[in-house]
């Protein structure tokens, strides 16, 4: 009977479509997990701003745990204010205002590890909807090495200036346009 065949084909088509959707969901979840766990930056997902402050962590990656010295379970009982250095925490309300107004915000600050070490960081936040609630995705880059490199460059420049100024000969530098940029 054509009707039975049509119903059977419709049922088979529904099963095939459901399996395709399940497979697409599985692949999407794998990509998300790979992105979340494979970078060099700490990644935090936390509740969106409430009263101008970020809420509790919802998820953190392994790098965040390792860098800060906390277990995942410990971090999931905390908020960003619990790991922010005091001088960073003071700027959080203004940064949350920018985040809400623009949907994203980036700033520099510092995090405190479990053992009290201070880590300079660059924080990039993105506001998004998570199951009908505002949430924040924070990627946090450790700026320790770039800060060390900047300090080494400043020290090197200071030594060079000391040498140039201590030299009895006249030393002058011009830029590509011929403007004087340095003379002892």
PDB file of C-alpha atoms in Angstrom:
ATOM      1  CA  UNK A   1       0.000   0.000   0.000  1.00  0.00           C
ATOM      2  CA  UNK A   2       1.333   3.436  -0.973  1.00  0.00           C
ATOM      3  CA  UNK A   3       0.189   5.035   2.243  1.00  0.00           C
ATOM      4  CA  UNK A   4       2.111   2.593   4.421  1.00  0.00           C
ATOM      5  CA  UNK A   5       5.185   2.946   2.233  1.00  0.00           C
ATOM      6  CA  UNK A   6       4.954   6.737   2.500  1.00  0.00           C
ATOM      7  CA  UNK A   7       4.650   6.559   6.298  1.00  0.00           C
ATOM      8  CA  UNK A   8       7.570   4.134   6.493  1.00  0.00           C
ATOM      9  CA  UNK A   9       9.735   6.341   4.256  1.00  0.00           C
ATOM     10  CA  UNK A  10       8.776   9.398   6.303  1.00  0.00           C
ATOM     11  CA  UNK A  11       9.752   7.610   9.522  1.00  0.00           C
ATOM     12  CA  UNK A  12      13.091   6.514   8.022  1.00  0.00           C
ATOM     13  CA  UNK A  13      13.742  10.050   6.806  1.00  0.00           C
ATOM     14  CA  UNK A  14      13.062  11.389  10.325  1.00  0.00           C
ATOM     15  CA  UNK A  15      15.544   8.904  11.806  1.00  0.00           C
ATOM     16  CA  UNK A  16      18.189   9.878   9.247  1.00  0.00           C
ATOM     17  CA  UNK A  17      17.634  13.600   9.914  1.00  0.00           C
ATOM     18  CA  UNK A  18      17.787  13.091  13.687  1.00  0.00           C
ATOM     19  CA  UNK A  19      21.062  11.146  13.347  1.00  0.00           C
ATOM     20  CA  UNK A  20      22.501  13.895  11.134  1.00  0.00           C
ATOM     21  CA  UNK A  21      21.495  16.512  13.710  1.00  0.00           C
ATOM     22  CA  UNK A  22      23.013  14.439  16.534  1.00  0.00           C
ATOM     23  CA  UNK A  23      26.238  14.016  14.556  1.00  0.00           C
ATOM     24  CA  UNK A  24      26.375  17.768  13.804  1.00  0.00           C
ATOM     25  CA  UNK A  25      25.847  18.508  17.500  1.00  0.00           C
ATOM     26  CA  UNK A  26      28.594  16.051  18.480  1.00  0.00           C
ATOM     27  CA  UNK A  27      31.043  17.626  15.984  1.00  0.00           C
ATOM     28  CA  UNK A  28      30.153  21.107  17.222  1.00  0.00           C
ATOM     29  CA  UNK A  29      30.731  20.057  20.830  1.00  0.00           C
ATOM     30  CA  UNK A  30      34.105  18.514  19.879  1.00  0.00           C
ATOM     31  CA  UNK A  31      35.166  21.762  18.161  1.00  0.00           C
ATOM     32  CA  UNK A  32      34.073  23.786  21.207  1.00  0.00           C
ATOM     33  CA  UNK A  33      35.952  21.463  23.567  1.00  0.00           C
ATOM     34  CA  UNK A  34      39.071  21.635  21.374  1.00  0.00           C
ATOM     35  CA  UNK A  35      38.977  25.445  21.251  1.00  0.00           C
ATOM     36  CA  UNK A  36      38.309  25.679  24.980  1.00  0.00           C
ATOM     37  CA  UNK A  37      41.058  23.298  26.053  1.00  0.00           C
ATOM     38  CA  UNK A  38      43.879  23.607  23.523  1.00  0.00           C
ATOM     39  CA  UNK A  39      44.999  27.239  23.651  1.00  0.00           C
ATOM     40  CA  UNK A  40      47.789  28.825  25.645  1.00  0.00           C
ATOM     41  CA  UNK A  41      45.450  31.285  27.340  1.00  0.00           C
ATOM     42  CA  UNK A  42      43.336  30.723  30.407  1.00  0.00           C
ATOM     43  CA  UNK A  43      39.646  30.655  29.507  1.00  0.00           C
ATOM     44  CA  UNK A  44      36.815  31.395  31.911  1.00  0.00           C
ATOM     45  CA  UNK A  45      33.068  31.427  31.365  1.00  0.00           C
ATOM     46  CA  UNK A  46      31.211  33.229  34.108  1.00  0.00           C
ATOM     47  CA  UNK A  47      27.808  34.618  34.862  1.00  0.00           C
ATOM     48  CA  UNK A  48      27.059  37.971  33.300  1.00  0.00           C
ATOM     49  CA  UNK A  49      27.320  41.236  35.166  1.00  0.00           C
ATOM     50  CA  UNK A  50      24.912  41.809  38.009  1.00  0.00           C
ATOM     51  CA  UNK A  51      24.982  45.129  39.864  1.00  0.00           C
ATOM     52  CA  UNK A  52      28.038  46.053  37.790  1.00  0.00           C
ATOM     53  CA  UNK A  53      30.075  43.022  38.872  1.00  0.00           C
ATOM     54  CA  UNK A  54      30.809  39.682  37.170  1.00  0.00           C
ATOM     55  CA  UNK A  55      29.188  36.547  38.579  1.00  0.00           C
ATOM     56  CA  UNK A  56      30.475  33.103  39.499  1.00  0.00           C
ATOM     57  CA  UNK A  57      32.578  31.020  37.133  1.00  0.00           C
ATOM     58  CA  UNK A  58      30.535  28.504  35.159  1.00  0.00           C
ATOM     59  CA  UNK A  59      33.475  26.813  33.423  1.00  0.00           C
ATOM     60  CA  UNK A  60      37.258  27.151  33.335  1.00  0.00           C
ATOM     61  CA  UNK A  61      39.899  25.407  31.248  1.00  0.00           C
ATOM     62  CA  UNK A  62      42.856  23.400  32.540  1.00  0.00           C
ATOM     63  CA  UNK A  63      45.274  26.261  31.844  1.00  0.00           C
ATOM     64  CA  UNK A  64      43.335  28.535  34.198  1.00  0.00           C
ATOM     65  CA  UNK A  65      43.555  25.908  36.949  1.00  0.00           C
ATOM     66  CA  UNK A  66      47.247  25.254  36.389  1.00  0.00           C
ATOM     67  CA  UNK A  67      48.213  28.927  36.152  1.00  0.00           C
ATOM     68  CA  UNK A  68      46.312  29.985  39.263  1.00  0.00           C
ATOM     69  CA  UNK A  69      46.953  26.854  41.335  1.00  0.00           C
ATOM     70  CA  UNK A  70      43.296  26.073  42.043  1.00  0.00           C
ATOM     71  CA  UNK A  71      41.275  22.991  41.195  1.00  0.00           C
ATOM     72  CA  UNK A  72      38.384  23.348  38.779  1.00  0.00           C
ATOM     73  CA  UNK A  73      35.940  22.747  41.654  1.00  0.00           C
ATOM     74  CA  UNK A  74      37.554  25.550  43.687  1.00  0.00           C
ATOM     75  CA  UNK A  75      37.418  28.023  40.805  1.00  0.00           C
ATOM     76  CA  UNK A  76      33.768  27.165  40.136  1.00  0.00           C
ATOM     77  CA  UNK A  77      33.009  28.466  43.639  1.00  0.00           C
ATOM     78  CA  UNK A  78      34.713  31.797  42.888  1.00  0.00           C
ATOM     79  CA  UNK A  79      34.166  34.975  40.857  1.00  0.00           C
ATOM     80  CA  UNK A  80      36.743  36.982  38.887  1.00  0.00           C
ATOM     81  CA  UNK A  81      36.991  39.361  41.847  1.00  0.00           C
ATOM     82  CA  UNK A  82      38.372  36.477  43.920  1.00  0.00           C
ATOM     83  CA  UNK A  83      41.397  36.140  41.619  1.00  0.00           C
ATOM     84  CA  UNK A  84      41.878  39.798  40.625  1.00  0.00           C
ATOM     85  CA  UNK A  85      44.696  41.724  42.272  1.00  0.00           C
ATOM     86  CA  UNK A  86      43.255  44.519  44.458  1.00  0.00           C
ATOM     87  CA  UNK A  87      44.297  47.276  42.023  1.00  0.00           C
ATOM     88  CA  UNK A  88      42.675  45.352  39.131  1.00  0.00           C
ATOM     89  CA  UNK A  89      39.467  44.715  41.085  1.00  0.00           C
ATOM     90  CA  UNK A  90      38.997  48.448  41.571  1.00  0.00           C
ATOM     91  CA  UNK A  91      38.524  48.915  37.793  1.00  0.00           C
ATOM     92  CA  UNK A  92      36.075  46.043  37.303  1.00  0.00           C
ATOM     93  CA  UNK A  93      32.823  48.098  37.510  1.00  0.00           C
ATOM     94  CA  UNK A  94      34.020  50.452  34.743  1.00  0.00           C
ATOM     95  CA  UNK A  95      35.163  47.502  32.616  1.00  0.00           C
ATOM     96  CA  UNK A  96      31.781  45.805  33.102  1.00  0.00           C
ATOM     97  CA  UNK A  97      30.051  49.016  31.937  1.00  0.00           C
ATOM     98  CA  UNK A  98      32.178  48.995  28.763  1.00  0.00           C
ATOM     99  CA  UNK A  99      31.463  45.302  28.244  1.00  0.00           C
ATOM    100  CA  UNK A 100      27.696  45.769  28.529  1.00  0.00           C
ATOM    101  CA  UNK A 101      27.745  48.832  26.258  1.00  0.00           C
ATOM    102  CA  UNK A 102      29.961  47.313  23.536  1.00  0.00           C
ATOM    103  CA  UNK A 103      29.525  43.551  23.932  1.00  0.00           C
ATOM    104  CA  UNK A 104      33.280  43.133  24.345  1.00  0.00           C
ATOM    105  CA  UNK A 105      36.092  44.778  26.262  1.00  0.00           C
ATOM    106  CA  UNK A 106      39.835  44.247  26.679  1.00  0.00           C
ATOM    107  CA  UNK A 107      42.010  45.570  29.468  1.00  0.00           C
ATOM    108  CA  UNK A 108      45.152  44.808  31.397  1.00  0.00           C
ATOM    109  CA  UNK A 109      45.264  43.837  35.017  1.00  0.00           C
ATOM    110  CA  UNK A 110      46.722  41.224  37.330  1.00  0.00           C
ATOM    111  CA  UNK A 111      45.589  37.948  38.825  1.00  0.00           C
ATOM    112  CA  UNK A 112      46.684  36.497  42.137  1.00  0.00           C
ATOM    113  CA  UNK A 113      47.591  32.826  42.337  1.00  0.00           C
ATOM    114  CA  UNK A 114      46.655  30.551  45.191  1.00  0.00           C
ATOM    115  CA  UNK A 115      50.178  30.946  46.615  1.00  0.00           C
ATOM    116  CA  UNK A 116      50.059  34.762  46.395  1.00  0.00           C
ATOM    117  CA  UNK A 117      52.065  35.350  43.205  1.00  0.00           C
ATOM    118  CA  UNK A 118      50.937  38.237  41.028  1.00  0.00           C
ATOM    119  CA  UNK A 119      50.554  37.534  37.295  1.00  0.00           C
ATOM    120  CA  UNK A 120      50.183  40.460  34.877  1.00  0.00           C
ATOM    121  CA  UNK A 121      47.385  39.632  32.432  1.00  0.00           C
ATOM    122  CA  UNK A 122      45.513  40.925  29.416  1.00  0.00           C
ATOM    123  CA  UNK A 123      41.811  40.124  29.726  1.00  0.00           C
ATOM    124  CA  UNK A 124      39.495  39.972  26.715  1.00  0.00           C
ATOM    125  CA  UNK A 125      35.815  39.664  27.612  1.00  0.00           C
ATOM    126  CA  UNK A 126      32.857  38.901  25.359  1.00  0.00           C
ATOM    127  CA  UNK A 127      29.253  39.113  26.475  1.00  0.00           C
ATOM    128  CA  UNK A 128      26.977  36.365  25.133  1.00  0.00           C
ATOM    129  CA  UNK A 129      23.723  34.551  25.845  1.00  0.00           C
ATOM    130  CA  UNK A 130      24.020  31.186  27.602  1.00  0.00           C
ATOM    131  CA  UNK A 131      20.725  29.334  27.840  1.00  0.00           C
ATOM    132  CA  UNK A 132      18.789  32.578  28.120  1.00  0.00           C
ATOM    133  CA  UNK A 133      21.110  34.236  30.640  1.00  0.00           C
ATOM    134  CA  UNK A 134      23.906  36.751  30.118  1.00  0.00           C
ATOM    135  CA  UNK A 135      27.358  35.192  30.390  1.00  0.00           C
ATOM    136  CA  UNK A 136      30.910  36.357  29.837  1.00  0.00           C
ATOM    137  CA  UNK A 137      33.661  34.531  27.986  1.00  0.00           C
ATOM    138  CA  UNK A 138      37.043  35.710  29.259  1.00  0.00           C
ATOM    139  CA  UNK A 139      40.316  34.808  27.596  1.00  0.00           C
ATOM    140  CA  UNK A 140      43.238  35.720  29.804  1.00  0.00           C
ATOM    141  CA  UNK A 141      46.767  36.006  28.453  1.00  0.00           C
ATOM    142  CA  UNK A 142      49.730  35.800  30.827  1.00  0.00           C
ATOM    143  CA  UNK A 143      51.798  38.932  30.155  1.00  0.00           C
ATOM    144  CA  UNK A 144      54.769  37.961  32.370  1.00  0.00           C
ATOM    145  CA  UNK A 145      57.201  37.324  29.502  1.00  0.00           C
ATOM    146  CA  UNK A 146      56.205  40.389  27.420  1.00  0.00           C
ATOM    147  CA  UNK A 147      56.596  42.557  30.560  1.00  0.00           C
ATOM    148  CA  UNK A 148      60.048  41.050  31.200  1.00  0.00           C
ATOM    149  CA  UNK A 149      61.044  41.724  27.596  1.00  0.00           C
ATOM    150  CA  UNK A 150      59.820  45.339  27.865  1.00  0.00           C
ATOM    151  CA  UNK A 151      61.801  45.809  31.087  1.00  0.00           C
ATOM    152  CA  UNK A 152      64.937  44.287  29.511  1.00  0.00           C
ATOM    153  CA  UNK A 153      64.578  46.654  26.540  1.00  0.00           C
ATOM    154  CA  UNK A 154      64.193  49.678  28.858  1.00  0.00           C
ATOM    155  CA  UNK A 155      67.294  48.607  30.797  1.00  0.00           C
ATOM    156  CA  UNK A 156      69.245  48.112  27.570  1.00  0.00           C
ATOM    157  CA  UNK A 157      68.197  51.547  26.293  1.00  0.00           C
ATOM    158  CA  UNK A 158      69.216  53.113  29.615  1.00  0.00           C
ATOM    159  CA  UNK A 159      72.667  51.460  29.428  1.00  0.00           C
ATOM    160  CA  UNK A 160      73.091  52.643  25.834  1.00  0.00           C
ATOM    161  CA  UNK A 161      72.170  56.219  26.787  1.00  0.00           C
ATOM    162  CA  UNK A 162      74.625  56.087  29.684  1.00  0.00           C
ATOM    163  CA  UNK A 163      77.388  54.956  27.317  1.00  0.00           C
ATOM    164  CA  UNK A 164      76.500  57.578  24.697  1.00  0.00           C
ATOM    165  CA  UNK A 165      76.431  60.378  27.263  1.00  0.00           C
ATOM    166  CA  UNK A 166      79.714  59.227  28.840  1.00  0.00           C
ATOM    167  CA  UNK A 167      81.546  59.289  25.506  1.00  0.00           C
ATOM    168  CA  UNK A 168      83.677  62.444  25.014  1.00  0.00           C
ATOM    169  CA  UNK A 169      83.015  62.407  21.256  1.00  0.00           C
ATOM    170  CA  UNK A 170      79.935  63.999  19.713  1.00  0.00           C
ATOM    171  CA  UNK A 171      77.307  61.383  18.917  1.00  0.00           C
ATOM    172  CA  UNK A 172      74.101  62.333  17.109  1.00  0.00           C
ATOM    173  CA  UNK A 173      71.252  60.331  15.633  1.00  0.00           C
ATOM    174  CA  UNK A 174      68.741  61.381  12.987  1.00  0.00           C
ATOM    175  CA  UNK A 175      65.605  59.583  11.890  1.00  0.00           C
ATOM    176  CA  UNK A 176      64.787  58.657   8.262  1.00  0.00           C
ATOM    177  CA  UNK A 177      63.430  62.197   7.612  1.00  0.00           C
ATOM    178  CA  UNK A 178      66.618  63.813   8.878  1.00  0.00           C
ATOM    179  CA  UNK A 179      65.181  65.063  12.159  1.00  0.00           C
ATOM    180  CA  UNK A 180      67.441  64.916  15.225  1.00  0.00           C
ATOM    181  CA  UNK A 181      66.324  62.231  17.643  1.00  0.00           C
ATOM    182  CA  UNK A 182      69.300  61.952  20.004  1.00  0.00           C
ATOM    183  CA  UNK A 183      72.571  63.719  20.764  1.00  0.00           C
ATOM    184  CA  UNK A 184      74.973  63.456  23.687  1.00  0.00           C
TER     185      UNK A 184
END
